[in-house]
mmCIF file of C-alpha atoms in Angstrom:
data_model
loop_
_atom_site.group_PDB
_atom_site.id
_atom_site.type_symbol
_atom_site.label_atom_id
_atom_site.label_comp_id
_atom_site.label_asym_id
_atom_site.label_seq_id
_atom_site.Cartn_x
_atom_site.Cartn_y
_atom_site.Cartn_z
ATOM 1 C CA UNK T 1 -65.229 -105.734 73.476
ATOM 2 C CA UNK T 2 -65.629 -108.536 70.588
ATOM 3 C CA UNK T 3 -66.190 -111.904 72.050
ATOM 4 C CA UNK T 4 -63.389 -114.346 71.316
ATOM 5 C CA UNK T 5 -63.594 -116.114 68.013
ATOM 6 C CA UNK T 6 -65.457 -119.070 67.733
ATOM 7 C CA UNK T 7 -62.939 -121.783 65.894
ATOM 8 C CA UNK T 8 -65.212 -124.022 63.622
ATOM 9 C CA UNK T 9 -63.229 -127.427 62.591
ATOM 10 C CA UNK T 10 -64.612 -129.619 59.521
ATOM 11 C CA UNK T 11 -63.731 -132.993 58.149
ATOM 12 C CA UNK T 12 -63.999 -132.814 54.327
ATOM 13 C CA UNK T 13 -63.340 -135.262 51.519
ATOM 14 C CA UNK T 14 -60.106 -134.397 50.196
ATOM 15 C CA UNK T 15 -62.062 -133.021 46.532
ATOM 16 C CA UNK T 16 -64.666 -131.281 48.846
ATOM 17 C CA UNK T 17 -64.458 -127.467 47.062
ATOM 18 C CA UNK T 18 -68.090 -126.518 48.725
ATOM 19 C CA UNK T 19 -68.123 -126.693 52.157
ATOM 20 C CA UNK T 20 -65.025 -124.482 52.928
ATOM 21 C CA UNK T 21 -66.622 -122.135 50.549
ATOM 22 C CA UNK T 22 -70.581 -121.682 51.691
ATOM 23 C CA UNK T 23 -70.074 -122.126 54.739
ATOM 24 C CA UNK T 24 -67.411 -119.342 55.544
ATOM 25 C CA UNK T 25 -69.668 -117.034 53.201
ATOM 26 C CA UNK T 26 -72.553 -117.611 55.603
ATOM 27 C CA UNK T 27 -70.583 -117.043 58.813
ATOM 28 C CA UNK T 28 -68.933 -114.469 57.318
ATOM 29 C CA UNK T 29 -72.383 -112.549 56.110
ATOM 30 C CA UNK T 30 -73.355 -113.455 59.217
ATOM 31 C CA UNK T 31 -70.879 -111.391 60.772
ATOM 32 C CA UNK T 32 -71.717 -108.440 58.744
ATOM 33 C CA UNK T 33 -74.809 -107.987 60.796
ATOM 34 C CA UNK T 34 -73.952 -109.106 64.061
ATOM 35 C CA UNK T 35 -70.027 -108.305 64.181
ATOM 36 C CA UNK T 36 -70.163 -109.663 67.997
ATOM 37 C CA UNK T 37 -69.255 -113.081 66.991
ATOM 38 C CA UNK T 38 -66.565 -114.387 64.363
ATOM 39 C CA UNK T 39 -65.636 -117.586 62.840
ATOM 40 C CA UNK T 40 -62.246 -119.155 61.996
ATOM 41 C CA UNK T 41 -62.270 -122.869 60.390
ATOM 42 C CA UNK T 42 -59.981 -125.296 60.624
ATOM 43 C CA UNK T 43 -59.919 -128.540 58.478
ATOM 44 C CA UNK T 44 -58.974 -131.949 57.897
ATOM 45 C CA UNK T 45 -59.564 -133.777 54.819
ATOM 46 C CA UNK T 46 -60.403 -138.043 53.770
ATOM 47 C CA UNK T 47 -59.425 -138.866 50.736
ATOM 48 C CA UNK T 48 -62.379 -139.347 48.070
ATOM 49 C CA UNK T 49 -62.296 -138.687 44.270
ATOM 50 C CA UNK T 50 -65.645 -140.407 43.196
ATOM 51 C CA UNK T 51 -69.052 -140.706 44.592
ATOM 52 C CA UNK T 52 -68.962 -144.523 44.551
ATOM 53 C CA UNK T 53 -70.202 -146.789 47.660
ATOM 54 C CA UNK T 54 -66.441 -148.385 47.504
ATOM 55 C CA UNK T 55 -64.707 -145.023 47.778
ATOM 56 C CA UNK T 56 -67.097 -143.254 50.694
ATOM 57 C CA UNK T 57 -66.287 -146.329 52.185
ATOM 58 C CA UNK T 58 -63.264 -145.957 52.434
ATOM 59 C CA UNK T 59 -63.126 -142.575 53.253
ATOM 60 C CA UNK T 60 -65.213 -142.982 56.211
ATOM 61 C CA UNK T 61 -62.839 -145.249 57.649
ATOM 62 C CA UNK T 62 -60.793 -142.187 58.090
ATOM 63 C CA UNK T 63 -62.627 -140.462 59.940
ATOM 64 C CA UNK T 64 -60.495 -141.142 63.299
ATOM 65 C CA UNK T 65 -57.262 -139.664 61.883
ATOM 66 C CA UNK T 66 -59.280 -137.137 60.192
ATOM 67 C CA UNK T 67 -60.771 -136.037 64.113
ATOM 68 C CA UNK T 68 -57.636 -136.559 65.735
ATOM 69 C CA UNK T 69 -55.937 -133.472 63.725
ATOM 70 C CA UNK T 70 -58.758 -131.499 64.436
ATOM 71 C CA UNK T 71 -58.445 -132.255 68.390
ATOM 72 C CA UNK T 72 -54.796 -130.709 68.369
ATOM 73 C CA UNK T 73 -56.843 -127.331 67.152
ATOM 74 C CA UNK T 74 -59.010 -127.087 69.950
ATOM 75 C CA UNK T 75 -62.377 -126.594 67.888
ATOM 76 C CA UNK T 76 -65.440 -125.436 69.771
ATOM 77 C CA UNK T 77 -67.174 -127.301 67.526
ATOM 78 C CA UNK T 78 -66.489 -129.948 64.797
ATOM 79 C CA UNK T 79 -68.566 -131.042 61.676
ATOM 80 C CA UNK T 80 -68.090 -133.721 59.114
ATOM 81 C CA UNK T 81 -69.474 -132.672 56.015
ATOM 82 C CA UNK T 82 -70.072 -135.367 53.381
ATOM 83 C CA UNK T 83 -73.875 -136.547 53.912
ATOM 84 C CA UNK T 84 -73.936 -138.890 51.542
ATOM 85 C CA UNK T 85 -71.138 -141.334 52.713
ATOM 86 C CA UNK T 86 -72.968 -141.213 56.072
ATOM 87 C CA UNK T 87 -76.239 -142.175 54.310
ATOM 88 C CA UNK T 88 -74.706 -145.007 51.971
ATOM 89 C CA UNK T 89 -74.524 -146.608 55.553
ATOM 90 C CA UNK T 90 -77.652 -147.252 56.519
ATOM 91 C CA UNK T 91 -80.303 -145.382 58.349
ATOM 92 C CA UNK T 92 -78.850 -143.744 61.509
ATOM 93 C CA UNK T 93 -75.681 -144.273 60.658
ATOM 94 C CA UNK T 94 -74.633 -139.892 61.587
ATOM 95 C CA UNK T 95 -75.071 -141.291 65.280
ATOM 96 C CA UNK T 96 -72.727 -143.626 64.748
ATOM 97 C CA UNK T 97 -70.259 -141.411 63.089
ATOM 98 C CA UNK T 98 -70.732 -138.450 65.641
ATOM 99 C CA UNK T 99 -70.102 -140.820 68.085
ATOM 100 C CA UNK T 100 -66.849 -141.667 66.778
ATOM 101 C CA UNK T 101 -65.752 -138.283 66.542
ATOM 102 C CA UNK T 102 -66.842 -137.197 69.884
ATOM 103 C CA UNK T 103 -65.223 -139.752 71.400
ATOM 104 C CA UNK T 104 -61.728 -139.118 69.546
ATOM 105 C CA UNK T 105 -62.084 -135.359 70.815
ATOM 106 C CA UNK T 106 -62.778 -136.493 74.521
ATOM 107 C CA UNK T 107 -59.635 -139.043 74.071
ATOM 108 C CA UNK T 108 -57.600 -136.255 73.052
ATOM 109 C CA UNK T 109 -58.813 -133.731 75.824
ATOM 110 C CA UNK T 110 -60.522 -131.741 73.462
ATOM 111 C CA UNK T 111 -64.634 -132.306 74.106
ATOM 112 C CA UNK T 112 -66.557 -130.249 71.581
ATOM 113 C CA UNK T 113 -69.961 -130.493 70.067
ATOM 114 C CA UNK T 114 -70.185 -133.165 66.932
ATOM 115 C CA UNK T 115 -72.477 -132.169 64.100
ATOM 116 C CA UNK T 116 -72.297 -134.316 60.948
ATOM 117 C CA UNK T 117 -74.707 -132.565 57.439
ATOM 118 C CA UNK T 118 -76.178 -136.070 57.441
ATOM 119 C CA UNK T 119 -77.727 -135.526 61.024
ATOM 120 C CA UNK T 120 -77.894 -131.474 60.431
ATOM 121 C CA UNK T 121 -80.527 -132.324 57.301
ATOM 122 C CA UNK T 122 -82.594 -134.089 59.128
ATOM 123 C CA UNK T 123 -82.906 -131.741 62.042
ATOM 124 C CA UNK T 124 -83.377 -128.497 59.484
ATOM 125 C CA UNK T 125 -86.242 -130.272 57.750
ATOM 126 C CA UNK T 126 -88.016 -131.085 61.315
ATOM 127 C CA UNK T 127 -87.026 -127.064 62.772
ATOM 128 C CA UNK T 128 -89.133 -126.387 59.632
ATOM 129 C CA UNK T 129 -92.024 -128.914 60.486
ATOM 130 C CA UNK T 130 -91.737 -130.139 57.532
ATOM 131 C CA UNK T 131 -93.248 -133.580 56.988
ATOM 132 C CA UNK T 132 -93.152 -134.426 53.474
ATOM 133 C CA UNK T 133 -90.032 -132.876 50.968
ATOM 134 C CA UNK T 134 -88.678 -132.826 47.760
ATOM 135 C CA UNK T 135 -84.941 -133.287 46.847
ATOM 136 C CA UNK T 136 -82.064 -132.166 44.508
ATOM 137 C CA UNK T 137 -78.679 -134.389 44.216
ATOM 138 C CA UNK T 138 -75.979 -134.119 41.832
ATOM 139 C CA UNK T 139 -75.713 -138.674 42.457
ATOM 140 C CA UNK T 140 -76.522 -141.329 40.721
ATOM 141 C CA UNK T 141 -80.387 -142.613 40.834
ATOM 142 C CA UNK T 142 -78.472 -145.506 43.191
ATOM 143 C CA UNK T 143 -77.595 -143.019 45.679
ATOM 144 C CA UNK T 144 -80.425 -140.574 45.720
ATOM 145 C CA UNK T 145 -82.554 -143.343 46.533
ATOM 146 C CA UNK T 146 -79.996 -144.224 49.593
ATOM 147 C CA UNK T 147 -80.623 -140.300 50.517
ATOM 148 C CA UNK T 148 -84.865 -140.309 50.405
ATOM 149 C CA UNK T 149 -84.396 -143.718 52.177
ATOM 150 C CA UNK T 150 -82.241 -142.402 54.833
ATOM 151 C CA UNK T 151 -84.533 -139.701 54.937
ATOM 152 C CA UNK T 152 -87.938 -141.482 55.392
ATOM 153 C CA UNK T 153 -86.276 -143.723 57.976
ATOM 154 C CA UNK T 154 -86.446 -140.689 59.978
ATOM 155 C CA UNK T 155 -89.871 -140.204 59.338
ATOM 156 C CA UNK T 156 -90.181 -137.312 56.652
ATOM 157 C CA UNK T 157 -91.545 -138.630 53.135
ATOM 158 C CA UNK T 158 -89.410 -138.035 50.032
ATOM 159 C CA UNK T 159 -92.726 -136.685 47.402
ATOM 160 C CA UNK T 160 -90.221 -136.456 44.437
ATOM 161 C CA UNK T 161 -86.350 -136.382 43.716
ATOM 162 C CA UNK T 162 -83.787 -135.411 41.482
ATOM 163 C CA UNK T 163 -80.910 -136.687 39.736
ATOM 164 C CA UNK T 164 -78.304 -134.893 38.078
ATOM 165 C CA UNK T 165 -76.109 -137.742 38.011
ATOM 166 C CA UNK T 166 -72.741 -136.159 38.314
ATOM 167 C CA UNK T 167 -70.716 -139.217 39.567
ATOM 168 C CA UNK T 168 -67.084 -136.880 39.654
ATOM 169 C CA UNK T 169 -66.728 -135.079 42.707
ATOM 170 C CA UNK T 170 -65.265 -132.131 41.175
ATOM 171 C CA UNK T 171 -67.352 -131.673 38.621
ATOM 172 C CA UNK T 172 -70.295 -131.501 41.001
ATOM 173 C CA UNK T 173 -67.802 -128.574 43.331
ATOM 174 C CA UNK T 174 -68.138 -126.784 39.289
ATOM 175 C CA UNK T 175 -71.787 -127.534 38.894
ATOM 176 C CA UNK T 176 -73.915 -123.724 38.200
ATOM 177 C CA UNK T 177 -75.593 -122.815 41.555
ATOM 178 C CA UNK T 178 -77.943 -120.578 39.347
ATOM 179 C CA UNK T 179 -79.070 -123.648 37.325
ATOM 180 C CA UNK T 180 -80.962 -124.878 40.194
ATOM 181 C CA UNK T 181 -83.351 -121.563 39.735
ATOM 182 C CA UNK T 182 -84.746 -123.794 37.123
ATOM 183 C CA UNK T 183 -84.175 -127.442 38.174
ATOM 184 C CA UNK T 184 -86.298 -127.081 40.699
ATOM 185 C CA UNK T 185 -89.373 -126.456 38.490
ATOM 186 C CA UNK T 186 -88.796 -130.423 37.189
ATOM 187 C CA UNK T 187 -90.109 -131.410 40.411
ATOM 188 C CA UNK T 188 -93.718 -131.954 41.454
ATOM 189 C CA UNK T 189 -93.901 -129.974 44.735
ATOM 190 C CA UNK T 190 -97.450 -130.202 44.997
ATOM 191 C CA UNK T 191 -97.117 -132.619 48.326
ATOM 192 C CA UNK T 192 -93.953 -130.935 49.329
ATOM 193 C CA UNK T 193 -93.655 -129.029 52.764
ATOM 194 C CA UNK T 194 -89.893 -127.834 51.964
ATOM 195 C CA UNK T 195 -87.531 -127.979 49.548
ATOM 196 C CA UNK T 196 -83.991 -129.365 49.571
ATOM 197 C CA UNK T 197 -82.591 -127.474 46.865
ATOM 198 C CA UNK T 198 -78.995 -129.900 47.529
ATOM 199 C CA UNK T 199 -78.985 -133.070 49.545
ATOM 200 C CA UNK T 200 -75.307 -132.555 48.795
ATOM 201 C CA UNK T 201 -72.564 -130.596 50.599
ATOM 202 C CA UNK T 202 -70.862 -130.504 47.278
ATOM 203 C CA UNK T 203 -73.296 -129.373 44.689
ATOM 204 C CA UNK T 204 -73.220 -125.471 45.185
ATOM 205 C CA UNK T 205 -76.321 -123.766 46.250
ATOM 206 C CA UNK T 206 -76.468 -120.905 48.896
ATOM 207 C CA UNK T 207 -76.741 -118.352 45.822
ATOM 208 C CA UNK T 208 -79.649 -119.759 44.774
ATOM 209 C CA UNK T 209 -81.634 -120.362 47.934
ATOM 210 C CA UNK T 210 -83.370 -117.159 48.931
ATOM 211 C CA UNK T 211 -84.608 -116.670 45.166
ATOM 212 C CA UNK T 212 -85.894 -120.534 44.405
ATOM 213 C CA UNK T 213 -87.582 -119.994 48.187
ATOM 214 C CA UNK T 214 -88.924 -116.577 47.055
ATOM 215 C CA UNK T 215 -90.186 -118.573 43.812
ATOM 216 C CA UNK T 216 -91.355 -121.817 45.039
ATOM 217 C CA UNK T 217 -92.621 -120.171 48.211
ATOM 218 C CA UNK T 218 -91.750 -123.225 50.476
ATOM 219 C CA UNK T 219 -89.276 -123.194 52.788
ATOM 220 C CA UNK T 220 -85.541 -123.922 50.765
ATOM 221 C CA UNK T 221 -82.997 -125.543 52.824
ATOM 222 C CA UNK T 222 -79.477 -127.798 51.536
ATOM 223 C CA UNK T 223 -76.946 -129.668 53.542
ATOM 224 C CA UNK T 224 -74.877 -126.772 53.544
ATOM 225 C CA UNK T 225 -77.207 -124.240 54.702
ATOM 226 C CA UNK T 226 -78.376 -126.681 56.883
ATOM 227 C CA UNK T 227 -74.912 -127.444 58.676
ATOM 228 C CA UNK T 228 -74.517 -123.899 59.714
ATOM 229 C CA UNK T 229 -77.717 -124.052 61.554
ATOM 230 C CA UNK T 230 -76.212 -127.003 63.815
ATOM 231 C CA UNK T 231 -72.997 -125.240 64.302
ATOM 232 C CA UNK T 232 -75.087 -122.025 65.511
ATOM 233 C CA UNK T 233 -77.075 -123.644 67.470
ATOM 234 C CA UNK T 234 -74.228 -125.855 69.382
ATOM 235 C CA UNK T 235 -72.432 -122.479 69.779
ATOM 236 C CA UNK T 236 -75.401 -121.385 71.267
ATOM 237 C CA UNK T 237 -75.750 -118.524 68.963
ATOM 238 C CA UNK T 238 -79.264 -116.905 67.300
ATOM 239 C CA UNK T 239 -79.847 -119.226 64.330
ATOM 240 C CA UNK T 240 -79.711 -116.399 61.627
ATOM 241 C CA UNK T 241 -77.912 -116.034 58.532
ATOM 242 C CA UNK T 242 -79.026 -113.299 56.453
ATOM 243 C CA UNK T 243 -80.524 -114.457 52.691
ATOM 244 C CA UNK T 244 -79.955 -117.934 53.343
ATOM 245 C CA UNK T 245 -83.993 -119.282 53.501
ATOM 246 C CA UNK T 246 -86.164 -119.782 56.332
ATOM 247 C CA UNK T 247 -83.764 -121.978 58.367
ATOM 248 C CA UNK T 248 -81.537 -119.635 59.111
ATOM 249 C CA UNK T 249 -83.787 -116.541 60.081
ATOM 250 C CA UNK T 250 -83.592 -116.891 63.632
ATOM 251 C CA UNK T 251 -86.733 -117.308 64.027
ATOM 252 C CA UNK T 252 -86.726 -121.238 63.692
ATOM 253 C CA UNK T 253 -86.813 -123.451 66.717
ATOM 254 C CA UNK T 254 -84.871 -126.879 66.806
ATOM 255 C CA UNK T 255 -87.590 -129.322 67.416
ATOM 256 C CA UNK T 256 -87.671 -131.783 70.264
ATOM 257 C CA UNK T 257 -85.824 -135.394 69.349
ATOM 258 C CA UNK T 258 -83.953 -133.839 66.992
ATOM 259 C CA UNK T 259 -81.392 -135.740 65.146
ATOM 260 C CA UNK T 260 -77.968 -135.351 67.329
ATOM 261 C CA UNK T 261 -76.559 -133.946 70.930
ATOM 262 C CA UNK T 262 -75.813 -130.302 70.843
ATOM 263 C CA UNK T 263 -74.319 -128.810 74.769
ATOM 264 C CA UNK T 264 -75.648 -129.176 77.882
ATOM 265 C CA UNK T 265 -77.962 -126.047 78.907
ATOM 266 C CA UNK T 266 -78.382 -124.696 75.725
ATOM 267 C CA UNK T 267 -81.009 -123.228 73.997
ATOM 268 C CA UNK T 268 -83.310 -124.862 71.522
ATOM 269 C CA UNK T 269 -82.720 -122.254 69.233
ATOM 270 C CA UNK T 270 -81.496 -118.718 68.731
ATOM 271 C CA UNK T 271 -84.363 -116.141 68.297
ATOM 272 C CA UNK T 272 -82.132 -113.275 67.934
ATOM 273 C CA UNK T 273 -81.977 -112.764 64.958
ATOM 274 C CA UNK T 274 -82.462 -108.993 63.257
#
């Protein structure tokens, strides 16, 4: 007998095109190997048109309506996906919004696990031990330094970054996934441990993952792919996700102190997978 479905709910930006697409597709290949457990998503959306500190602001201050819908669908587990408005805040800041999300859900007689990408990046680069990485974003130079800060705070050196300084949201959502196959050879990875191929939910990349990470031959991780471990692992499910990089091959164990709650008694990681 199938185990019930496991109901996923997300909090986008309202001109979020990404997350509702990778993110499925991983579950979803997923799936095709281990049938046992399926995925159904459920979201709410904050309205954000721009990458600009003024609008994430904004947007984040929706974040209690946006996990009050979400608490009417009974989610067994909810993430917020838009890493960089957590960032722009300040180091830390994914507690804080976690926080505010969990707490909505327990108001509402709801409790799930929280998991935000902001917090998920930062626990995928420590699963991989990684201690010094190199970064893609679609932002502005402005922001991308806001990300490698937000990143070092947590004690993981940025060795090089990337701009592509796409400041429309929707053109990044239309942004190539295959053009990252070669972006990724503008960066000096000679220092790098792993590779975040997008520090974006966004910016597409989980076609291009497995192949830059067969190239580069460092782990290749993104927000997205990133996000999906956190959700497996606070389902307490095997970690594994087939062609999606070293993260997700069930063979990677969340680390100690890593960067949010997941549930009581579970796991530090799946090993199960094939």
């Amino acid at each position: 007998m199938p185990r019930p479905d496991h109901h996923i709910g997300l909090i986008v930006p309202s001109s979020n095109l990404t997350m509702e697409t990778e993110l499925p597709r991983m579950l979803h290949a997923r799936e095709s190997v281990l049938p046992e457990d399926r995925f159904v998503f459920h979201s709410s959306r904050m309205r954000m048109r721009h990458v600009t500190p003024e609008q994430l602001r904004a947007m984040n201050a929706q974040t209690g309506r946006a996990a009050l819908e979400l608490a009417d669908a009974r989610p067994d587990v909810v993430a917020t996906a838009c890493l960089v408005a957590i960032m722009a805040q300040g180091p830390g800041h994914h507690c804080a919004a976690e926080d505010e999300i969990t707490t909505v859900l327990r108001d509402q007689g709801a409790p799930a696990p929280v998991v935000s990408s902001a917090g998920a990046l930062l626990d995928g680069i420590k699963a991989l031990g990684a201690r010094r990485v190199a970064i893609i974003t679609p932002y502005m130079k402005p922001l991308t330094r806001l990300v490698a800060e937000y990143i070092e705070d947590a004690g993981t050196e940025v060795v090089d970054a990337l701009s592509l300084e796409v400041p429309d949201n929707l053109a990044v959502a239309r942004l190539d996934p295959d053009d990252l196959r070669t972006h990724w050879r503008r960066l000096d990875l000679s220092r790098a441990d792993a590779l975040v191929l997008s520090a974006c939910v966004q910016m597409p990349s989980l076609a291009s993952i497995q192949p830059v990470e067969d190239a580069a031959g460092l782990p290749v991780l993104s927000a997205a792919t990133a996000t999906a471990y956190r959700i497996l692992a606070a389902l307490d499910l095997p970690t594994f996700v087939p062609g999606a990089g070293s993260l997700l091959s069930g063979r990677v164990h969340r680390p100690a102190g890593a960067a949010g709650p997941l549930p009581a008694g579970g796991p530090a990681t799946g090993d199960g997978g094939p």
